[in-house]
Amino acid sequence: MEHRMPARQEGTPVAEAVTVIVPTFNERDNVAELVERTARALEGREAEILFVDDSSDDTIAEVERVAASARIPVRGIHREHNTGGLGGAVVLGLQQAAHDVCIVMDGDLQHPPELLPEIIARHEKGDADVVAASRYIGGGDSDGLGTAVRFGVSRAATWLTKAMFPRRLWRSTDPMTGYFLVDRRSVDVDGLRPQGFKILLEILVRSDVRVAEVPMSFGERRHGTSKASLRQGGTFIAHLARLRFGKMSLFALIGLLGAVANVGIMWVLTRAGMPYIWAAIIGAEVTIIGNFLLQERFVFADLRADARGVWVRFAASFAFNNVEAAVRIPVMALMVENWHISSVLATALSLVVAFFARFLFHALVVYAPRGRKADAAASEPSTDTAGQRIIRAIDAEAMRPGEL
């Protein structure tokens, strides 16, 4: 159906076209109403609605059915693999949008389409690259969160996030909102690495953008279920740590958890009468495997696709860590026997010393892209020393992406 634009008077500024990006997961029953209300809110403006669908039901078929009679263009993309979660769906939408001005909104109708004109009008003032619909400024409310527990969790997550990124988020009252406008010309879309559903946080932290807000009344869910879960909460915390501190610090956090587990295992086994050497060996093996699984999931997930197979990565990691442990444990024994310090303290000190060697080996060897050696051989010889290459690698890994 052709949509005719009204004639504009001479001298009236031309409104920018917009793409409304709607990530969906089993929200078939909301599609028709969302399209109708969105088309009504955008009447008289060049616009499209782009659904990016991860559903296991027939949501994408419903999008196609509704698109046939919609008043504005409606498209749908169905993803076979849920890469990056909801945030990954939004990034794909930003890449595939027909227009540079994009508005992201949920498909559950908790984000009122009637707010679209106000969001767009705020952007057209020209002093903001991102316009967020906030639940926490004057005129906004979060009643749609439902229970007091969900409200408390939402507020606590917002406070934690703002505390970790005081410079980038000082103008934002609701960096966790899923309803926002972004001018993709101001963002390196291909550089976004979302995990989970807090995509605005990813954009604000990785981009130097100007932010404005409009108040939003967060509606009640019509159909479908909340995407929030304990697993999503864990993903959010890990992604927050990755954004703020970079790979090295997240690697260190996992290493710290492994060190605590190692010391705890040693303590239990030695209290049970096992010699501390055997206790240290068992503790090391358990934490080596646990650390690898956590690093795969939270530290080097973005490198796995280009690296060697998972079993090759595990074998390299396991072998290196055992060699490291084979060196570290005799040193620990020397500290206990000759320096007369406790076995637990000796273990803790030796694990701290081993951290940098482990990180460099994993970053530069275990997760190295396939073919890196061939590419390096084909290039001109480097004049850098080995020490310079190591320092540069530490700097690159430790300082990205973060706020610094």
Short mmCIF file of C-alpha atoms in Angstrom, two decimals:
data_model
loop_
_atom_site.label_atom_id
_atom_site.label_comp_id
_atom_site.label_asym_id
_atom_site.label_seq_id
_atom_site.Cartn_x
_atom_site.Cartn_y
_atom_site.Cartn_z
CA MET A 1 0.00 0.00 0.00
CA GLU A 2 1.45 3.36 -1.03
CA HIS A 3 1.84 5.88 1.76
CA ARG A 4 1.64 9.48 0.50
CA MET A 5 3.62 12.16 2.31
CA PRO A 6 1.79 15.45 2.94
CA ALA A 7 3.07 18.51 1.13
CA ARG A 8 5.38 20.73 3.17
CA GLN A 9 5.32 24.47 3.23
CA GLU A 10 8.35 26.28 1.91
CA GLY A 11 10.95 26.87 4.61
CA THR A 12 9.72 24.03 6.83
CA PRO A 13 12.67 21.83 7.87
CA VAL A 14 12.54 18.37 6.31
CA ALA A 15 11.99 15.72 8.99
CA GLU A 16 14.48 12.89 8.99
CA ALA A 17 13.26 9.42 8.12
CA VAL A 18 13.37 6.84 10.91
CA THR A 19 13.61 3.10 11.34
CA VAL A 20 11.88 1.59 14.36
CA ILE A 21 13.79 -1.55 15.40
CA VAL A 22 11.78 -4.11 17.38
CA PRO A 23 13.63 -7.17 18.71
CA THR A 24 11.12 -9.95 19.38
CA PHE A 25 11.05 -13.31 21.15
CA ASN A 26 7.76 -15.23 20.98
CA GLU A 27 5.64 -12.07 20.86
CA ARG A 28 3.33 -12.93 17.97
CA ASP A 29 0.21 -11.66 19.71
CA ASN A 30 1.65 -8.14 20.02
CA VAL A 31 2.69 -7.61 16.39
CA ALA A 32 -0.55 -6.31 14.86
CA GLU A 33 -1.27 -3.82 17.65
CA LEU A 34 2.33 -2.63 17.78
CA VAL A 35 2.41 -1.99 14.03
CA GLU A 36 -0.93 -0.19 14.06
CA ARG A 37 -0.04 2.08 16.99
CA THR A 38 3.44 2.77 15.62
CA ALA A 39 2.11 3.63 12.16
CA ARG A 40 -0.43 5.96 13.71
CA ALA A 41 2.26 7.68 15.81
CA LEU A 42 4.51 8.13 12.76
CA GLU A 43 1.80 9.28 10.37
CA GLY A 44 3.07 11.88 7.89
CA ARG A 45 6.72 10.82 8.28
CA GLU A 46 8.91 8.57 6.16
CA ALA A 47 9.50 5.55 8.36
CA GLU A 48 9.76 1.78 8.52
CA ILE A 49 9.39 -0.88 11.20
CA LEU A 50 12.11 -3.55 11.29
CA PHE A 51 11.48 -6.65 13.41
CA VAL A 52 14.53 -8.71 14.34
CA ASP A 53 13.13 -11.99 15.55
CA ASP A 54 14.63 -14.76 17.70
CA SER A 55 11.34 -16.55 18.26
CA SER A 56 10.67 -20.26 18.37
CA ASP A 57 7.02 -19.68 17.44
CA ASP A 58 5.55 -18.13 14.27
CA THR A 59 6.18 -14.48 15.21
CA ILE A 60 8.01 -13.83 11.94
CA ALA A 61 5.07 -15.26 9.96
CA GLU A 62 2.77 -12.86 11.80
CA VAL A 63 5.12 -9.98 10.92
CA GLU A 64 4.88 -10.94 7.25
CA ARG A 65 1.07 -11.18 7.46
CA VAL A 66 0.71 -7.77 9.12
CA ALA A 67 3.23 -6.17 6.72
CA ALA A 68 0.99 -6.94 3.74
CA SER A 69 -1.61 -4.40 4.87
CA ALA A 70 0.41 -2.04 7.09
CA ARG A 71 0.28 1.71 6.51
CA ILE A 72 4.08 1.99 6.61
CA PRO A 73 6.80 -0.41 5.39
CA VAL A 74 7.32 -3.36 7.72
CA ARG A 75 10.19 -5.82 7.40
CA GLY A 76 11.25 -8.85 9.40
CA ILE A 77 14.58 -10.65 9.90
CA HIS A 78 14.58 -14.03 11.62
CA ARG A 79 17.85 -15.08 13.26
CA GLU A 80 18.65 -18.77 13.44
CA HIS A 81 21.28 -18.17 16.13
CA ASN A 82 20.66 -15.85 19.08
CA THR A 83 24.12 -14.26 18.94
CA GLY A 84 24.57 -11.56 21.57
CA GLY A 85 21.02 -11.95 22.89
CA LEU A 86 18.57 -9.09 22.49
CA GLY A 87 21.48 -6.65 22.18
CA GLY A 88 22.82 -8.63 19.23
CA ALA A 89 19.41 -8.42 17.57
CA VAL A 90 19.45 -4.63 17.97
CA VAL A 91 22.93 -4.38 16.47
CA LEU A 92 21.78 -6.39 13.46
CA GLY A 93 18.81 -4.05 13.18
CA LEU A 94 21.10 -1.01 13.25
CA GLN A 95 23.20 -2.55 10.48
CA GLN A 96 20.20 -3.42 8.31
CA ALA A 97 18.06 -0.30 8.93
CA ALA A 98 17.05 1.71 5.88
CA HIS A 99 17.52 5.01 7.75
CA ASP A 100 20.26 6.43 9.98
CA VAL A 101 17.91 7.62 12.72
CA CYS A 102 16.87 4.45 14.52
CA ILE A 103 14.49 3.97 17.44
CA VAL A 104 14.72 0.79 19.48
CA MET A 105 11.66 -0.43 21.34
CA ASP A 106 10.52 -3.73 22.85
CA GLY A 107 7.88 -5.87 21.23
CA ASP A 108 5.85 -6.43 24.40
CA LEU A 109 3.98 -3.07 24.26
CA GLN A 110 5.47 -1.89 27.56
CA HIS A 111 7.13 0.85 25.52
CA PRO A 112 4.27 3.10 24.31
CA PRO A 113 4.51 3.83 20.57
CA GLU A 114 2.63 7.08 21.24
CA LEU A 115 5.87 8.46 22.70
CA LEU A 116 7.67 8.22 19.32
CA PRO A 117 6.82 11.78 18.15
CA GLU A 118 8.21 13.26 21.37
CA ILE A 119 11.42 11.23 21.12
CA ILE A 120 11.90 12.29 17.50
CA ALA A 121 11.11 15.94 18.25
CA ARG A 122 13.73 15.96 20.99
CA HIS A 123 16.32 14.60 18.58
CA GLU A 124 15.42 17.16 15.92
CA LYS A 125 16.54 19.95 18.25
CA GLY A 126 20.00 18.95 17.04
CA ASP A 127 21.88 18.73 20.34
CA ALA A 128 21.64 14.97 21.02
CA ASP A 129 22.82 11.80 19.28
CA VAL A 130 20.85 9.55 21.64
CA VAL A 131 17.41 10.25 23.10
CA ALA A 132 16.40 7.82 25.84
CA ALA A 133 12.91 7.26 27.20
CA SER A 134 13.49 7.37 30.96
CA ARG A 135 11.36 5.91 33.74
CA TYR A 136 13.17 7.98 36.34
CA ILE A 137 12.79 11.63 35.37
CA GLY A 138 9.85 13.96 36.01
CA GLY A 139 6.73 12.65 34.31
CA GLY A 140 8.05 9.12 33.95
CA ASP A 141 7.13 6.06 35.98
CA SER A 142 8.06 2.39 36.24
CA ASP A 143 4.74 0.88 37.30
CA GLY A 144 5.00 -1.65 34.50
CA LEU A 145 7.89 -3.36 36.30
CA GLY A 146 5.22 -4.89 38.51
CA THR A 147 6.61 -6.15 41.80
CA ALA A 148 8.63 -4.16 44.30
CA VAL A 149 11.43 -6.71 43.88
CA ARG A 150 11.72 -6.01 40.15
CA PHE A 151 11.66 -2.28 40.80
CA GLY A 152 14.37 -2.63 43.44
CA VAL A 153 16.56 -4.77 41.19
CA SER A 154 16.13 -2.28 38.33
CA ARG A 155 17.07 0.70 40.49
CA ALA A 156 20.02 -1.10 42.07
CA ALA A 157 21.35 -2.08 38.62
CA THR A 158 20.99 1.53 37.45
CA TRP A 159 22.86 2.90 40.48
CA LEU A 160 25.61 0.31 40.10
CA THR A 161 26.01 1.10 36.42
CA LYS A 162 26.14 4.86 36.96
CA ALA A 163 28.70 4.40 39.74
CA MET A 164 30.96 2.37 37.46
CA PHE A 165 30.72 4.83 34.56
CA PRO A 166 30.41 8.25 36.20
CA ARG A 167 31.75 10.21 33.22
CA ARG A 168 29.87 8.53 30.40
CA LEU A 169 26.56 8.19 32.24
CA TRP A 170 26.34 11.34 34.32
CA ARG A 171 23.63 12.78 32.03
CA SER A 172 21.64 9.54 31.92
CA THR A 173 19.01 8.73 34.56
CA ASP A 174 18.02 5.43 32.93
CA PRO A 175 20.92 3.84 31.01
CA MET A 176 19.14 0.48 31.27
CA THR A 177 16.07 1.52 29.29
CA GLY A 178 15.28 -0.44 26.16
CA TYR A 179 13.40 2.43 24.48
CA PHE A 180 15.67 4.96 22.82
CA LEU A 181 16.62 6.76 19.63
CA VAL A 182 20.15 6.60 18.29
CA ASP A 183 21.67 8.27 15.26
CA ARG A 184 23.85 5.46 13.96
CA ARG A 185 26.15 7.96 12.24
CA SER A 186 27.44 8.85 15.70
CA VAL A 187 28.14 5.24 16.73
CA ASP A 188 30.58 2.58 15.56
CA VAL A 189 27.89 -0.03 15.08
CA ASP A 190 30.32 -2.75 14.00
CA GLY A 191 32.37 -2.13 17.15
CA LEU A 192 29.50 -2.93 19.52
CA ARG A 193 29.83 -6.21 21.40
CA PRO A 194 26.55 -6.66 23.30
CA GLN A 195 25.81 -9.49 25.68
CA GLY A 196 22.25 -9.72 26.96
CA PHE A 197 19.58 -7.06 26.72
CA LYS A 198 21.16 -3.82 28.00
CA ILE A 199 22.14 -2.51 24.57
CA LEU A 200 21.82 1.20 25.42
CA LEU A 201 24.48 0.77 28.10
CA GLU A 202 26.78 -0.73 25.47
CA ILE A 203 26.19 2.23 23.14
CA LEU A 204 26.68 4.88 25.80
CA VAL A 205 29.86 3.33 27.20
CA ARG A 206 31.55 2.56 23.90
CA SER A 207 30.61 5.83 22.17
CA ASP A 208 31.18 9.50 22.91
CA VAL A 209 27.59 10.57 22.25
CA ARG A 210 25.41 13.45 23.41
CA VAL A 211 22.46 12.21 25.45
CA ALA A 212 19.00 13.66 26.05
CA GLU A 213 15.96 12.12 27.74
CA VAL A 214 12.18 12.26 27.66
CA PRO A 215 9.93 10.86 30.39
CA MET A 216 8.24 7.50 29.82
CA SER A 217 5.40 5.72 31.57
CA PHE A 218 6.47 2.09 31.48
CA GLY A 219 3.38 0.06 30.55
CA GLU A 220 2.19 -3.34 31.67
CA ARG A 221 3.09 -6.41 29.65
CA ARG A 222 0.27 -7.58 27.36
CA HIS A 223 1.55 -10.92 26.10
CA GLY A 224 4.70 -12.98 26.46
CA THR A 225 7.00 -13.29 29.46
CA SER A 226 9.83 -11.20 30.86
CA LYS A 227 13.30 -11.87 29.46
CA ALA A 228 14.85 -11.12 32.87
CA SER A 229 16.29 -14.13 34.72
CA LEU A 230 19.12 -15.07 37.06
CA ARG A 231 21.13 -16.11 34.02
CA GLN A 232 20.53 -12.73 32.37
CA GLY A 233 21.54 -11.08 35.63
CA GLY A 234 24.83 -12.97 35.65
CA THR A 235 25.42 -12.05 32.01
CA PHE A 236 24.73 -8.40 32.85
CA ILE A 237 27.24 -8.35 35.72
CA ALA A 238 29.89 -10.03 33.59
CA HIS A 239 29.26 -7.65 30.69
CA LEU A 240 29.38 -4.67 33.04
CA ALA A 241 32.78 -5.82 34.29
CA ARG A 242 33.99 -6.36 30.73
CA LEU A 243 32.87 -2.89 29.66
CA ARG A 244 34.38 -1.11 32.64
CA PHE A 245 37.62 -2.96 33.09
CA GLY A 246 38.40 -4.78 29.85
CA LYS A 247 39.49 -8.36 29.28
CA MET A 248 42.46 -8.42 31.61
CA SER A 249 40.51 -7.36 34.67
CA LEU A 250 37.68 -9.79 33.93
CA PHE A 251 40.34 -12.48 33.49
CA ALA A 252 41.75 -11.39 36.85
CA LEU A 253 38.30 -11.58 38.46
CA ILE A 254 37.86 -15.15 37.26
CA GLY A 255 41.41 -15.90 38.37
CA LEU A 256 40.59 -14.47 41.79
CA LEU A 257 37.52 -16.68 42.05
CA GLY A 258 39.69 -19.63 41.03
CA ALA A 259 42.31 -18.68 43.60
CA VAL A 260 39.69 -18.51 46.35
CA ALA A 261 38.34 -21.90 45.27
CA ASN A 262 41.88 -23.28 45.13
CA VAL A 263 42.67 -22.06 48.63
CA GLY A 264 39.31 -23.33 49.90
CA ILE A 265 39.86 -26.79 48.42
CA MET A 266 43.35 -26.90 49.94
CA TRP A 267 42.02 -25.86 53.33
CA VAL A 268 39.32 -28.53 53.31
CA LEU A 269 41.68 -31.27 52.16
CA THR A 270 44.50 -30.39 54.56
CA ARG A 271 42.01 -30.19 57.44
CA ALA A 272 40.91 -33.69 56.43
CA GLY A 273 44.50 -34.88 56.85
CA MET A 274 45.74 -34.83 53.25
CA PRO A 275 49.36 -33.67 52.73
CA TYR A 276 49.38 -30.09 51.46
CA ILE A 277 51.24 -31.00 48.24
CA TRP A 278 48.49 -33.40 47.15
CA ALA A 279 45.85 -30.94 48.29
CA ALA A 280 47.48 -28.24 46.16
CA ILE A 281 47.55 -30.52 43.10
CA ILE A 282 43.85 -31.38 43.41
CA GLY A 283 42.93 -27.75 44.01
CA ALA A 284 44.93 -26.69 40.96
CA GLU A 285 43.31 -29.25 38.63
CA VAL A 286 39.78 -28.38 39.69
CA THR A 287 40.30 -24.64 39.32
CA ILE A 288 42.15 -24.98 35.99
CA ILE A 289 39.06 -26.61 34.46
CA GLY A 290 36.66 -24.19 36.14
CA ASN A 291 38.67 -21.14 35.05
CA PHE A 292 38.75 -22.34 31.45
CA LEU A 293 34.96 -22.72 31.33
CA LEU A 294 34.42 -19.23 32.79
CA GLN A 295 37.00 -17.66 30.46
CA GLU A 296 35.33 -19.27 27.46
CA ARG A 297 31.98 -17.83 28.47
CA PHE A 298 32.84 -14.38 29.78
CA VAL A 299 36.35 -13.27 28.72
CA PHE A 300 37.18 -14.60 25.28
CA ALA A 301 33.70 -15.31 23.89
CA ASP A 302 34.21 -12.74 21.10
CA LEU A 303 37.39 -14.52 19.95
CA ARG A 304 36.12 -18.09 19.86
CA ALA A 305 34.71 -17.95 16.32
CA ASP A 306 38.12 -17.17 14.78
CA ALA A 307 40.19 -19.33 17.15
CA ARG A 308 40.90 -23.04 16.95
CA GLY A 309 38.37 -25.64 18.11
CA VAL A 310 37.20 -25.82 21.70
CA TRP A 311 39.06 -29.04 22.45
CA VAL A 312 42.28 -27.63 21.03
CA ARG A 313 41.79 -24.51 23.15
CA PHE A 314 41.10 -26.62 26.22
CA ALA A 315 44.15 -28.81 25.60
CA ALA A 316 46.42 -25.78 25.18
CA SER A 317 44.99 -24.07 28.27
CA PHE A 318 45.09 -27.24 30.37
CA ALA A 319 48.65 -28.09 29.33
CA PHE A 320 49.97 -24.57 29.97
CA ASN A 321 48.27 -24.28 33.33
CA ASN A 322 49.61 -27.66 34.41
CA VAL A 323 53.13 -26.71 33.36
CA GLU A 324 52.69 -23.45 35.25
CA ALA A 325 51.38 -25.37 38.27
CA ALA A 326 54.28 -27.85 38.01
CA VAL A 327 56.65 -24.90 38.37
CA ARG A 328 54.54 -22.98 40.89
CA ILE A 329 53.89 -25.80 43.35
CA PRO A 330 57.61 -26.61 43.97
CA VAL A 331 58.20 -22.89 44.45
CA MET A 332 55.32 -22.87 46.92
CA ALA A 333 56.85 -25.86 48.72
CA LEU A 334 60.16 -24.03 48.90
CA MET A 335 58.42 -21.04 50.45
CA VAL A 336 56.74 -23.27 53.03
CA GLU A 337 59.78 -25.36 53.92
CA ASN A 338 62.52 -22.71 53.79
CA TRP A 339 60.64 -19.48 54.55
CA HIS A 340 58.28 -21.08 57.06
CA ILE A 341 55.13 -19.33 55.86
CA SER A 342 51.74 -21.01 55.78
CA SER A 343 50.88 -23.20 52.80
CA VAL A 344 47.69 -21.21 52.17
CA LEU A 345 49.57 -17.88 52.01
CA ALA A 346 52.28 -19.40 49.80
CA THR A 347 49.61 -20.64 47.39
CA ALA A 348 47.95 -17.23 47.26
CA LEU A 349 51.25 -15.43 46.54
CA SER A 350 52.26 -17.88 43.82
CA LEU A 351 48.87 -17.54 42.10
CA VAL A 352 49.26 -13.76 41.94
CA VAL A 353 52.68 -14.11 40.32
CA ALA A 354 51.30 -16.59 37.76
CA PHE A 355 48.47 -14.30 36.63
CA PHE A 356 50.29 -12.34 33.91
CA ALA A 357 51.80 -15.43 32.33
CA ARG A 358 48.39 -17.08 32.14
CA PHE A 359 46.70 -14.05 30.64
CA LEU A 360 49.31 -13.49 27.95
CA PHE A 361 49.34 -17.14 26.95
CA HIS A 362 45.55 -17.26 26.62
CA ALA A 363 45.22 -13.93 24.81
CA LEU A 364 48.10 -14.50 22.38
CA VAL A 365 48.14 -18.29 21.92
CA VAL A 366 44.99 -20.12 23.06
CA TYR A 367 42.58 -17.67 21.39
CA ALA A 368 44.84 -16.57 18.55
CA PRO A 369 42.96 -16.43 15.20
CA ARG A 370 43.57 -19.37 12.92
CA GLY A 371 46.18 -18.49 10.31
CA ARG A 372 47.81 -15.74 12.39
CA LYS A 373 51.24 -17.36 12.00
CA ALA A 374 50.86 -17.58 8.23
CA ASP A 375 49.74 -13.99 8.04
CA ALA A 376 52.66 -12.90 10.17
CA ALA A 377 55.13 -14.81 8.03
CA ALA A 378 53.81 -13.19 4.88
CA SER A 379 54.18 -9.68 6.26
CA GLU A 380 57.34 -7.67 6.53
CA PRO A 381 59.61 -8.53 9.46
CA SER A 382 58.81 -6.57 12.61
CA THR A 383 61.46 -4.45 14.23
CA ASP A 384 59.79 -4.75 17.66
CA THR A 385 61.53 -6.71 20.36
CA ALA A 386 59.73 -9.54 22.13
CA GLY A 387 59.42 -7.35 25.20
CA GLN A 388 57.81 -4.55 23.21
CA ARG A 389 55.29 -6.95 21.69
CA ILE A 390 54.36 -8.30 25.12
CA ILE A 391 53.94 -4.81 26.58
CA ARG A 392 51.79 -3.74 23.63
CA ALA A 393 49.64 -6.85 23.99
CA ILE A 394 49.14 -6.23 27.70
CA ASP A 395 48.21 -2.63 27.03
CA ALA A 396 45.75 -3.49 24.24
CA GLU A 397 43.97 -6.18 26.23
CA ALA A 398 43.95 -4.42 29.59
CA MET A 399 42.65 -1.08 28.30
CA ARG A 400 39.80 -2.18 26.07
CA PRO A 401 37.06 -1.36 25.94
CA GLY A 402 36.43 0.22 29.35
CA GLU A 403 35.81 3.85 30.11
CA LEU A 404 39.44 4.86 29.93
#
